[in-house]
Coordinates of C-alpha atoms and ligand atoms in Angstrom, one line a residue:
M1 CA -3.0 73.8 -14.4
P2 CA -2.7 71.6 -11.3
D3 CA -4.6 72.6 -8.2
I4 CA -2.6 73.3 -5.1
K5 CA -4.8 71.0 -3.0
S6 CA -3.8 68.0 -5.2
L7 CA -0.2 68.2 -4.0
T8 CA 1.3 66.5 -1.0
R9 CA 3.7 68.2 1.4
E10 CA 6.6 66.4 -0.3
E11 CA 5.7 67.6 -3.7
L12 CA 5.3 71.2 -2.4
E13 CA 8.7 71.0 -0.8
I14 CA 10.3 69.9 -4.1
Q15 CA 8.6 72.9 -5.9
F16 CA 9.6 75.4 -3.2
K17 CA 13.2 74.1 -3.4
E18 CA 13.2 74.7 -7.1
W19 CA 12.0 78.3 -6.4
D20 CA 14.7 78.7 -3.7
E21 CA 12.0 79.2 -1.1
P22 CA 12.7 78.0 2.5
V23 CA 10.8 74.9 3.8
Y24 CA 9.0 76.9 6.5
R25 CA 7.1 78.6 3.7
V26 CA 5.5 75.2 2.8
T27 CA 4.3 74.9 6.5
Q28 CA 2.8 78.4 6.3
L29 CA 1.1 77.6 3.0
L30 CA -0.3 74.3 4.4
E31 CA -1.7 76.2 7.4
W32 CA -3.6 78.6 5.1
L33 CA -5.0 75.7 3.1
Y34 CA -5.9 73.1 5.7
I35 CA -6.3 75.0 9.0
R36 CA -7.6 78.4 8.0
R37 CA -9.1 77.0 4.7
V38 CA -8.7 80.2 2.9
T39 CA -10.1 80.5 -0.7
S40 CA -7.7 83.1 -2.2
W41 CA -4.0 83.6 -2.6
D42 CA -4.3 87.2 -1.3
A43 CA -5.6 85.9 2.0
M44 CA -2.2 84.2 2.7
S45 CA -0.9 87.4 4.3
N46 CA 2.4 86.0 5.7
L47 CA 3.6 84.7 2.4
P48 CA 5.7 87.3 0.5
K49 CA 3.8 88.8 -2.5
P50 CA 6.3 87.4 -5.1
L51 CA 5.8 83.9 -3.7
R52 CA 2.0 84.3 -3.9
E53 CA 2.4 85.5 -7.5
K54 CA 4.5 82.4 -8.4
L55 CA 1.9 80.2 -6.8
R56 CA -0.9 81.9 -8.6
A57 CA 0.9 81.5 -11.9
D58 CA 1.5 77.8 -11.6
F59 CA -1.4 76.5 -9.5
S60 CA -5.1 76.9 -9.3
L61 CA -6.8 77.3 -5.9
R62 CA -10.3 76.0 -6.6
T63 CA -13.2 75.8 -4.2
L64 CA -16.6 74.1 -4.5
E65 CA -19.6 76.3 -5.0
L66 CA -22.6 75.4 -2.7
V67 CA -25.6 75.2 -5.0
R68 CA -28.2 73.6 -2.7
K69 CA -28.4 72.1 0.8
Q70 CA -31.1 69.8 2.1
G71 CA -31.7 68.7 5.7
S72 CA -31.5 70.5 9.1
R73 CA -28.6 71.0 11.4
D74 CA -29.3 68.0 13.8
T75 CA -30.1 65.5 11.1
T76 CA -28.5 64.4 7.9
Q77 CA -27.6 67.3 5.6
K78 CA -26.9 66.9 1.9
F79 CA -24.7 69.4 0.0
L80 CA -24.9 69.8 -3.7
W81 CA -21.6 71.3 -5.1
K82 CA -20.9 72.8 -8.5
L83 CA -17.4 72.0 -9.9
N84 CA -15.3 74.3 -12.0
D85 CA -16.6 72.6 -15.3
G86 CA -20.2 73.0 -14.2
S87 CA -20.7 69.4 -13.1
F88 CA -22.5 68.7 -9.8
I89 CA -21.5 66.3 -7.0
E90 CA -22.9 65.6 -3.6
S91 CA -21.6 65.2 -0.1
V92 CA -23.7 64.2 2.9
L93 CA -23.0 65.2 6.5
I94 CA -24.3 62.6 9.0
P95 CA -24.6 63.3 12.7
A96 CA -22.9 60.9 15.2
N97 CA -24.0 57.3 14.7
P98 CA -21.5 55.0 16.2
A99 CA -23.4 52.0 15.1
L100 CA -22.7 52.8 11.5
Y101 CA -19.1 53.6 10.9
G102 CA -17.6 55.6 13.7
E103 CA -17.0 55.4 17.3
A104 CA -18.9 56.9 20.2
S105 CA -16.7 60.0 20.2
D106 CA -17.3 60.8 16.5
R107 CA -19.5 63.7 16.1
H108 CA -20.0 63.9 12.3
T109 CA -19.3 61.7 9.4
L110 CA -19.0 63.1 5.9
C111 CA -20.0 60.9 3.0
I112 CA -18.0 62.1 -0.1
S113 CA -18.2 61.5 -3.9
T114 CA -15.3 60.4 -6.0
Q115 CA -16.7 60.6 -9.6
V116 CA -19.2 62.7 -11.5
G117 CA -21.8 60.0 -12.2
C118 CA -20.9 56.3 -12.2
A119 CA -20.2 53.7 -14.8
Y120 CA -21.2 50.7 -12.7
G121 CA -24.9 50.9 -13.3
C122 CA -26.3 49.3 -10.1
K123 CA -30.0 49.0 -10.9
F124 CA -31.2 50.7 -7.7
C125 CA -28.9 53.7 -7.7
A126 CA -29.5 57.3 -8.8
S127 CA -25.8 58.1 -9.3
G128 CA -25.5 55.6 -12.1
L129 CA -28.7 56.6 -13.9
E130 CA -27.0 59.0 -16.4
G131 CA -23.7 57.1 -16.6
W132 CA -20.2 58.2 -15.9
K133 CA -18.9 61.7 -16.7
R134 CA -15.5 61.9 -15.2
N135 CA -13.2 61.2 -12.2
L136 CA -12.8 63.8 -9.5
A137 CA -9.3 65.2 -9.1
P138 CA -7.6 64.8 -5.7
N139 CA -8.4 68.5 -4.8
E140 CA -12.1 68.0 -5.7
I141 CA -12.2 65.1 -3.2
V142 CA -10.3 67.0 -0.5
E143 CA -12.3 70.2 -1.0
Q144 CA -15.6 68.5 -0.1
I145 CA -14.4 68.3 3.6
L146 CA -12.9 71.8 3.6
A147 CA -16.0 73.3 2.0
V148 CA -18.3 71.7 4.6
E149 CA -16.1 73.0 7.4
R150 CA -16.0 76.4 5.9
W151 CA -19.8 76.3 5.7
H152 CA -19.9 75.1 9.3
V153 CA -17.7 77.9 10.6
A154 CA -19.9 80.5 8.9
Q155 CA -23.1 79.2 10.6
P156 CA -24.6 81.1 13.5
K157 CA -23.7 79.2 16.6
S158 CA -26.3 77.5 18.8
E159 CA -26.1 75.8 22.1
S160 CA -25.7 72.4 20.4
L161 CA -22.3 73.5 19.0
E162 CA -19.3 74.3 21.0
P163 CA -18.5 78.0 20.2
A164 CA -14.8 77.4 19.5
E165 CA -15.4 74.4 17.4
N166 CA -13.6 74.8 14.2
R167 CA -13.8 71.2 12.9
I168 CA -17.0 69.3 12.2
V169 CA -15.9 66.3 10.1
N170 CA -14.1 63.7 12.1
N171 CA -15.1 60.6 10.1
I172 CA -15.2 60.1 6.4
V173 CA -17.0 57.5 4.4
V174 CA -16.2 57.3 0.7
M175 CA -19.6 56.1 -0.4
G176 CA -21.1 59.0 -2.3
M177 CA -21.4 59.3 -6.1
G178 CA -19.1 57.1 -8.1
E179 CA -17.2 53.9 -7.5
P180 CA -14.3 55.0 -5.3
L181 CA -11.9 52.3 -6.4
A182 CA -12.4 53.1 -10.1
N183 CA -10.7 56.4 -9.3
Y184 CA -8.0 54.7 -7.3
D185 CA -5.0 56.9 -7.7
N186 CA -6.8 60.2 -7.2
L187 CA -8.7 58.8 -4.2
L188 CA -5.6 57.5 -2.5
K189 CA -3.8 60.8 -3.0
A190 CA -6.8 62.7 -1.6
L191 CA -7.0 60.4 1.4
K192 CA -3.3 60.8 2.1
I193 CA -3.8 64.6 2.1
L194 CA -6.8 64.3 4.4
N195 CA -5.0 61.9 6.7
A196 CA -1.7 63.7 7.0
P197 CA -1.0 65.8 10.1
W198 CA -0.2 68.7 7.9
G199 CA -3.4 68.3 5.9
G200 CA -6.9 67.1 7.1
G201 CA -5.5 65.3 10.2
I202 CA -8.2 62.6 10.0
G203 CA -7.0 59.2 11.2
A204 CA -7.0 56.5 8.6
R205 CA -9.1 54.3 10.9
K206 CA -11.8 57.0 10.7
I207 CA -11.9 56.7 6.9
T208 CA -14.1 54.0 5.3
I209 CA -13.7 53.2 1.7
S210 CA -16.7 51.6 0.1
T211 CA -16.7 49.6 -3.1
S212 CA -19.3 47.7 -5.2
G213 CA -16.7 44.9 -5.5
L214 CA -13.7 45.8 -7.6
V215 CA -11.6 42.8 -6.7
P216 CA -8.1 43.8 -8.1
Q217 CA -8.3 47.2 -6.4
I218 CA -9.4 45.7 -3.1
R219 CA -6.2 43.6 -3.2
K220 CA -4.2 46.6 -4.1
L221 CA -5.7 48.6 -1.2
A222 CA -4.7 45.8 1.1
E223 CA -1.1 46.5 0.3
E224 CA -1.3 50.2 1.2
P225 CA 0.4 51.2 4.4
L226 CA -2.6 53.2 5.7
Q227 CA -5.2 51.3 7.7
F228 CA -8.4 52.4 6.0
R229 CA -11.6 50.7 6.8
L230 CA -13.3 48.7 4.0
A231 CA -17.0 48.5 3.3
I232 CA -18.5 46.4 0.6
S233 CA -21.7 47.5 -1.1
L234 CA -23.0 43.9 -1.2
H235 CA -26.8 44.1 -1.4
G236 CA -27.1 40.5 -2.3
A237 CA -25.5 37.4 -0.7
T238 CA -25.9 35.1 -3.7
D239 CA -24.7 35.5 -7.3
D240 CA -28.3 35.2 -8.4
V241 CA -29.4 38.3 -6.5
R242 CA -26.2 40.3 -7.1
N243 CA -26.3 39.6 -10.8
K244 CA -29.8 41.0 -11.0
I245 CA -29.0 44.3 -9.4
M246 CA -25.3 44.8 -9.7
P247 CA -23.6 44.3 -13.1
V248 CA -20.2 44.4 -11.5
N249 CA -20.9 40.9 -10.1
K250 CA -20.7 39.4 -13.5
K251 CA -17.1 40.5 -13.7
Y252 CA -16.2 39.7 -10.1
P253 CA -18.6 37.1 -8.7
L254 CA -19.1 36.6 -5.0
K255 CA -16.5 33.9 -4.7
E256 CA -13.7 36.2 -6.0
L257 CA -15.0 39.1 -4.0
A258 CA -15.1 37.1 -0.8
A259 CA -11.5 35.9 -1.4
A260 CA -10.3 39.6 -1.9
C261 CA -12.2 40.7 1.2
D262 CA -10.6 37.8 3.1
Y263 CA -7.2 38.9 1.9
Y264 CA -7.9 42.5 3.0
Q265 CA -9.0 41.3 6.4
Q266 CA -6.0 39.1 6.8
K267 CA -3.6 42.0 5.9
K268 CA -5.3 44.6 7.9
G269 CA -6.8 42.7 10.8
R270 CA -9.8 45.0 10.7
M271 CA -13.5 44.2 10.6
I272 CA -15.1 44.7 7.2
A273 CA -18.5 46.2 6.8
L274 CA -21.1 44.7 4.4
E275 CA -23.6 47.3 3.3
Y276 CA -26.9 45.7 2.4
I277 CA -29.7 47.8 1.1
L278 CA -33.0 46.0 1.7
I279 CA -35.1 46.2 -1.5
S280 CA -38.7 44.9 -1.4
G281 CA -39.1 41.5 -3.1
V282 CA -35.4 41.4 -4.3
N283 CA -33.2 40.6 -1.3
D284 CA -35.3 41.1 1.8
S285 CA -36.6 37.5 2.4
V286 CA -35.4 35.8 5.6
E287 CA -34.0 33.0 3.3
Q288 CA -31.5 35.5 2.0
A289 CA -30.3 36.2 5.6
K290 CA -28.8 32.8 5.8
P291 CA -26.1 33.1 3.0
L292 CA -25.5 36.7 4.2
A293 CA -24.8 35.4 7.7
V294 CA -22.5 32.7 6.4
L295 CA -20.6 35.3 4.3
A296 CA -20.3 37.7 7.2
K297 CA -19.0 35.1 9.5
K298 CA -16.4 33.9 7.0
L299 CA -15.2 37.4 6.4
F300 CA -15.3 38.5 10.1
A301 CA -17.6 41.3 8.9
K302 CA -20.5 43.2 10.3
V303 CA -23.6 43.9 8.3
N304 CA -25.2 47.4 7.9
L305 CA -28.9 47.0 6.8
I306 CA -30.3 50.1 5.0
P307 CA -34.0 50.1 4.0
Y308 CA -34.1 51.3 0.4
N309 CA -35.1 54.9 -0.4
K310 CA -37.2 55.4 -3.4
V311 CA -35.4 56.9 -6.4
E312 CA -37.5 58.8 -8.8
G313 CA -37.8 57.0 -12.2
L314 CA -36.9 53.6 -10.7
L315 CA -39.3 50.8 -9.8
W316 CA -37.7 49.5 -6.6
E317 CA -39.5 49.8 -3.3
R318 CA -38.6 50.0 0.4
P319 CA -39.8 46.9 2.3
P320 CA -42.3 47.4 5.2
E321 CA -40.7 48.0 8.6
D322 CA -41.6 44.5 10.0
V323 CA -39.8 42.9 7.0
C324 CA -36.7 44.8 7.8
E325 CA -36.9 43.9 11.5
N326 CA -37.5 40.2 10.6
F327 CA -34.4 40.3 8.4
L328 CA -32.3 41.8 11.2
N329 CA -33.6 39.2 13.7
A330 CA -32.8 36.4 11.3
L331 CA -29.2 37.6 11.1
E332 CA -28.9 38.0 14.8
K333 CA -30.2 34.5 15.4
Q334 CA -27.3 33.4 13.3
K335 CA -24.9 35.4 15.5
T336 CA -24.1 38.0 12.9
I337 CA -23.2 41.5 14.1
A338 CA -25.8 43.6 12.3
T339 CA -27.4 47.1 12.5
L340 CA -30.6 48.3 10.8
R341 CA -30.8 52.0 9.9
R342 CA -34.0 53.2 11.4
E343 CA -33.4 57.0 11.7
K344 CA -35.7 59.0 9.6
G345 CA -33.2 61.8 9.4
H346 CA -31.0 59.6 7.2
D347 CA -33.5 59.2 4.5
I348 CA -32.1 61.7 2.2
D349 CA -28.6 60.2 2.1
A350 CA -29.4 56.7 1.0
A351 CA -30.7 58.0 -2.3
C352 CA -27.4 59.6 -3.1
G353 CA -27.2 61.1 -6.6
Q354 CA -30.9 62.3 -6.6
L355 CA -30.3 65.9 -5.8
R356 CA -27.8 66.2 -8.6
L357 CA -30.2 64.6 -11.1
K358 CA -33.1 66.8 -9.9
T359 CA -31.0 70.0 -10.2
E360 CA -29.7 69.0 -13.7
K361 CA -33.2 68.4 -14.9
E362 CA -34.4 71.7 -13.5
L363 CA -31.5 73.5 -15.2
A364 CA -32.2 71.8 -18.5
A365 CA -35.9 72.9 -18.3
T366 CA -34.9 76.5 -17.9
R367 CA -32.5 76.5 -20.9
Ligands
SF4_401 S1 -24.2 52.0 -6.0 FE1 -22.1 52.9 -6.2 S2 -21.1 51.7 -7.8 FE2 -23.3 51.3 -8.0 S3 -24.0 52.7 -9.6 FE3 -24.3 53.7 -7.6 S4 -22.5 54.9 -7.2 FE4 -22.0 53.4 -8.8

């Protein structure tokens, strides 16, 4: 049975027409789903009961179950959600940090997942450790934002939050568990719902899609009418380094990736972000900063440096602080726009996928 939050307004209008229901009922339904974010059909009190029954019979209205939350209100907060089939996914709420993805006015960014697990097997990543399980449906992607906002509204208010504030997520980065562009159709549908004025109402320019480098999908994304921002999980500026840590590079080497990014940049006229996790002894030498600066310049891209966060069970280490600072300086000397993530509060988010693995292991131990 399809979930109601996997449907666009146009699809709902077709369905309501078939049922001989007036169009304004679609508007009412959408308000219940995306403004009031209700979790049951019965709560939709201005919809006639027979209509609610028809909706109940043909569509599910699924929500995410919050299983665990890490972090405090004014720092990064990680949410572990349980899906309907018992799988776990993570979303991470990051307080305003204009240097990363947003603008000065952005209060919170939500990093969302698109798959359960990941097939791409980047060597440093917890999400890929147990392989790929399945793609998320559009409603499971959309619901991550709604569930965080529901949680937010339910919190006791403090002085740091405006009392009437109903929304908390005003920036989305699609950079959580999974390779977003490997779940292209569901992702695009979810983002259209989140972007639409009748849905999430989040501007396309406030949505960043990150990819490990799926070249054909980057080119496809360039043809989409919506102006999403693009981030590349680069982590190596030469094929040698990328081949060592990212198997996707063997299929789509840097030359092809750079050409696809260039195409995206030409089509959209937007600055691309290059994500670069600094891993000790792998990609953190100042010699590596040179090809990175050349690539960033060529692609009109900015570089986000993120010191590695240790993943349990993996050998990789975070470089010392001075090594990270030297790397940043080397980029800046070459006139590259670059930021280095220094905030301690963000530590839990870089190791995305860990909370899920930890919880799955704990559950297995109790069975
Ligand atoms: S870094 Fe991204 S693409 Fe690579 S294994 Fe992790 S989730 Fe998958």
